CSV table of C-alpha atoms in Angstrom, one decimal:
chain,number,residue,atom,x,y,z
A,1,UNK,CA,153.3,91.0,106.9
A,2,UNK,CA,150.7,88.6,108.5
A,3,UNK,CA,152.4,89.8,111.9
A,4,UNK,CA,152.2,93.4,111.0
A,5,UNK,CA,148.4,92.9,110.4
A,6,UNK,CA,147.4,91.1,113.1
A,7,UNK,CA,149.0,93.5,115.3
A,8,UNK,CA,146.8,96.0,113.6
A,9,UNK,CA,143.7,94.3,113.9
A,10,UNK,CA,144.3,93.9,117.6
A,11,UNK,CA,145.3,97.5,118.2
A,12,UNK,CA,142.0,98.4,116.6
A,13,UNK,CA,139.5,96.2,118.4
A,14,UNK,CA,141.3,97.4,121.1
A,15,UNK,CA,141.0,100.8,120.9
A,16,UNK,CA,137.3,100.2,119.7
A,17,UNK,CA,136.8,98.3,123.3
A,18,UNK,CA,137.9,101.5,125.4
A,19,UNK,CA,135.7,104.0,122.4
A,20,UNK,CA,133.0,103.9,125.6
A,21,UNK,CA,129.9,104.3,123.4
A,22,UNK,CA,127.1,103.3,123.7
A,23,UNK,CA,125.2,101.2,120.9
A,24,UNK,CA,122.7,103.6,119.4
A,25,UNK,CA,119.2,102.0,119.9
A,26,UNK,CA,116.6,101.5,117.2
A,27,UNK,CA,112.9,102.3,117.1
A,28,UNK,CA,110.7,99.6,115.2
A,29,UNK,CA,110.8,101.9,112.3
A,30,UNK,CA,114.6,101.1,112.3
A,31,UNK,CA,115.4,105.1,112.8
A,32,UNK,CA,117.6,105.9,116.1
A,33,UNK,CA,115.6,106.2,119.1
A,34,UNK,CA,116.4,109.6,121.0
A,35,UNK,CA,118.2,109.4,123.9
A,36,UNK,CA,116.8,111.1,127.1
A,37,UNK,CA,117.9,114.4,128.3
A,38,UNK,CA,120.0,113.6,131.3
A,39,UNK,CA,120.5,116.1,134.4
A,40,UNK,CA,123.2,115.8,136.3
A,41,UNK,CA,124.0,117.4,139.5
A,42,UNK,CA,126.6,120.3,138.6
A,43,UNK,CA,124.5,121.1,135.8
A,44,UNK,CA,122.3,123.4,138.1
A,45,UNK,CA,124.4,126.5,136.9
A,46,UNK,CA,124.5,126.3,133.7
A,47,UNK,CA,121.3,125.5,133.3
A,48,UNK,CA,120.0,128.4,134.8
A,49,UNK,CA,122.6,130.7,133.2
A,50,UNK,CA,121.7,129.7,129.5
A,51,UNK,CA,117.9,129.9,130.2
A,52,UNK,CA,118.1,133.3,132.1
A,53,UNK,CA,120.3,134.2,128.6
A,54,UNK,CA,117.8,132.8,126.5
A,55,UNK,CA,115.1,135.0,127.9
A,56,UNK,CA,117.1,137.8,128.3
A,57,UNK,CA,117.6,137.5,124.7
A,58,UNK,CA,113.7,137.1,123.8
A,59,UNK,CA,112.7,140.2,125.8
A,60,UNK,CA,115.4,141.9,124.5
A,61,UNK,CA,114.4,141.6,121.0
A,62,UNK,CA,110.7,142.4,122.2
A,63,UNK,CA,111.8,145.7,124.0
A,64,UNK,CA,111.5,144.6,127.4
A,65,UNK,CA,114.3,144.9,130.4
A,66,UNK,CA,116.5,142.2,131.2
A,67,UNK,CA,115.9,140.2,134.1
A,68,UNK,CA,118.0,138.7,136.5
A,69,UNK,CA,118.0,135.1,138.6
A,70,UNK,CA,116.9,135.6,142.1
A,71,UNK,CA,117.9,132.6,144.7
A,72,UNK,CA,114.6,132.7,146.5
A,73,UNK,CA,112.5,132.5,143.2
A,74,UNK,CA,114.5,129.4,142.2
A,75,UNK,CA,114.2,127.8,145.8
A,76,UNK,CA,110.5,128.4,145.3
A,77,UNK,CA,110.2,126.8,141.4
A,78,UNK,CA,112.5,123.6,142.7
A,79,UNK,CA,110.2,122.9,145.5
A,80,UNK,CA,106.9,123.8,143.4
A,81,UNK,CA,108.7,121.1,140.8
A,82,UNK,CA,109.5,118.5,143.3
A,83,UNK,CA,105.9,118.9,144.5
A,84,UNK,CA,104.3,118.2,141.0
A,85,UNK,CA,106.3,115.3,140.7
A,86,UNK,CA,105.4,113.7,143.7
A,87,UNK,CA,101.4,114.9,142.6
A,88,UNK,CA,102.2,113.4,139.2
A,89,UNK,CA,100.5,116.0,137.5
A,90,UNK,CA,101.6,119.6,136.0
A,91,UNK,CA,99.5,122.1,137.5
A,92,UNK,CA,100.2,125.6,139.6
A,93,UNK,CA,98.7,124.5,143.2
A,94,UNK,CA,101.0,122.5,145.3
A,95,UNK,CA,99.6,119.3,147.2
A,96,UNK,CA,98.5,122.0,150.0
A,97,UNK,CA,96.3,123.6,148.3
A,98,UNK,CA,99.5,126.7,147.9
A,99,UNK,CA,99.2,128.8,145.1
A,100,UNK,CA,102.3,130.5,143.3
A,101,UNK,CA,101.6,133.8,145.2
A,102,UNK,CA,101.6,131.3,148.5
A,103,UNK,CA,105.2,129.7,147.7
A,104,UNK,CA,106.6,132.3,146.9
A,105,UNK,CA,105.8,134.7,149.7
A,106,UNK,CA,107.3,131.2,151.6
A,107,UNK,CA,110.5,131.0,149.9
A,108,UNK,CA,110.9,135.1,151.0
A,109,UNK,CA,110.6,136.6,147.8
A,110,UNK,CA,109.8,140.3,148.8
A,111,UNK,CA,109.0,141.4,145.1
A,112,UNK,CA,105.4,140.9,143.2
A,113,UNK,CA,105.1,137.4,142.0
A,114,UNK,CA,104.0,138.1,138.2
A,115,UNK,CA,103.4,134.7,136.8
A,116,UNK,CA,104.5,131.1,136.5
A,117,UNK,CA,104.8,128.5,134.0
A,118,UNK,CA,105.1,125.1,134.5
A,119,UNK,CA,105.8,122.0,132.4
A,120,UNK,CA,105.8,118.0,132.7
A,121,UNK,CA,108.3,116.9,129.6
A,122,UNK,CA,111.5,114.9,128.4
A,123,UNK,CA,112.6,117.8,126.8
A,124,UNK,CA,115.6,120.0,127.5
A,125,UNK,CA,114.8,123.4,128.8
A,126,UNK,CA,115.8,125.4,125.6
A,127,UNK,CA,113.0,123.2,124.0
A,128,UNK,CA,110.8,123.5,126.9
A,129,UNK,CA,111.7,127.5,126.6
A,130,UNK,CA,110.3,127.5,123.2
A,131,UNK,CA,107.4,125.6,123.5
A,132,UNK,CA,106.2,128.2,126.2
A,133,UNK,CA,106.7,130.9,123.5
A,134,UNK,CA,104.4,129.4,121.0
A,135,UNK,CA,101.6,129.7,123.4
A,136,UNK,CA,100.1,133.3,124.5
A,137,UNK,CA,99.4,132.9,128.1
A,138,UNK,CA,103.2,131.4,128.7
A,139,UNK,CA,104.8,134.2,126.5
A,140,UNK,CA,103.3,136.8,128.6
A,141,UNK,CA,104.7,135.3,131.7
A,142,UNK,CA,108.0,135.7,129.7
A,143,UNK,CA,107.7,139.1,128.6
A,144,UNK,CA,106.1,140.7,131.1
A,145,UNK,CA,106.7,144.3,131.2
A,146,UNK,CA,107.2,144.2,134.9
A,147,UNK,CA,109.5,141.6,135.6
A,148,UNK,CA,113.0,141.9,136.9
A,149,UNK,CA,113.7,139.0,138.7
A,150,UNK,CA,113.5,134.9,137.4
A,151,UNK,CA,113.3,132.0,139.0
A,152,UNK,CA,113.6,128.4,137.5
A,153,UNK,CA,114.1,125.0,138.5
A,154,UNK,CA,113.0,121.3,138.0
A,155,UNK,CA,113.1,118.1,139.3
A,156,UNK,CA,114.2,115.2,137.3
A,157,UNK,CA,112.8,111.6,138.0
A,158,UNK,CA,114.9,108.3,137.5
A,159,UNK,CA,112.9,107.7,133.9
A,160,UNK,CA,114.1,110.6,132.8
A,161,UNK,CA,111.0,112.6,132.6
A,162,UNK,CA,111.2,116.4,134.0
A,163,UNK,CA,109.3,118.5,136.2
A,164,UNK,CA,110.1,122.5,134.7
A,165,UNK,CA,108.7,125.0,137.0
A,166,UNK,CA,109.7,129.4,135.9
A,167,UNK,CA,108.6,132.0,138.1
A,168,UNK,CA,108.8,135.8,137.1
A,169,UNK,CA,108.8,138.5,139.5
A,170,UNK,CA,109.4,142.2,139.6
């Protein structure tokens, strides 16, 4: 019986040993510290695909038409994030003095740029998504009338923190 046991307890230490988890940090209020929202590099896709759903879902329910991701609107948003990143500051003019209209006229976009929203956040984009719906000048961007065409990228630093940028054109 002692044998059977002890084989037992080694089998589950074992398996504990391979379980691969991390220790779950605690805050000094002895409550589980979040854990940041890590990007990795094929998550570009679906990323893009569930936000471009999530706003085709929020205009749809406000009566607007869908839009659709355009290549040269998200080559302008990932630069415009990069660039705030390396500016260290969330704002809609790029470190040479470019405007939206200005970057993406660059990046070839041959629609009407419409608006842009940008933010500076540890938050996932679904979050980021809704926080730009609780404020008027950002839901507009969204629910433009006009648009057809979305752009969105970001540009994650090595602490975690991430650089959203959302263009909407039509």
């Amino acid at each position: 019986m002692t044998r059977l046991l002890s084989l037992f307890l080694v089998l589950i230490l074992g398996l504990s040993a391979c379980s691969g988890l991390e220790p779950v940090q605690l805050g000094p209020d002895g409550k589980p510290l979040p854990r940041p929202y890590q990007i990795r590099p094929g998550d570009t896709s679906r990323i893009q695909f569930g936000l471009l759903d999530s706003v085709n879902s929020l205009r749809s329910a406000a009566g607007r038409p869908e839009v659709q991701l355009n290549a040269r609107l998200n080559a302008a948003a990932e630069t415009h994030s990069r660039d705030m990143a390396n500016q260290n500051r969330p704002w809609h003019f790029g470190s040479d003095g470019s405007s939206p209209f200005d970057r993406v006229r660059r990046a070839g976009y041959e629609g009407r740029m419409l608006g842009e929203n940008i933010s500076e956040s540890y938050e996932t984009e679904h979050q980021t998504l809704s926080a730009w719906m609780e404020d008027r000048s950002t839901r507009d961007v969204i629910l433009d009338r006009r648009a057809r065409d979305l752009g969105f990228g970001w540009y994650q630093e090595s602490g975690g923190k991430i650089w959203w940028t959302l263009l909407m054109g039509g």
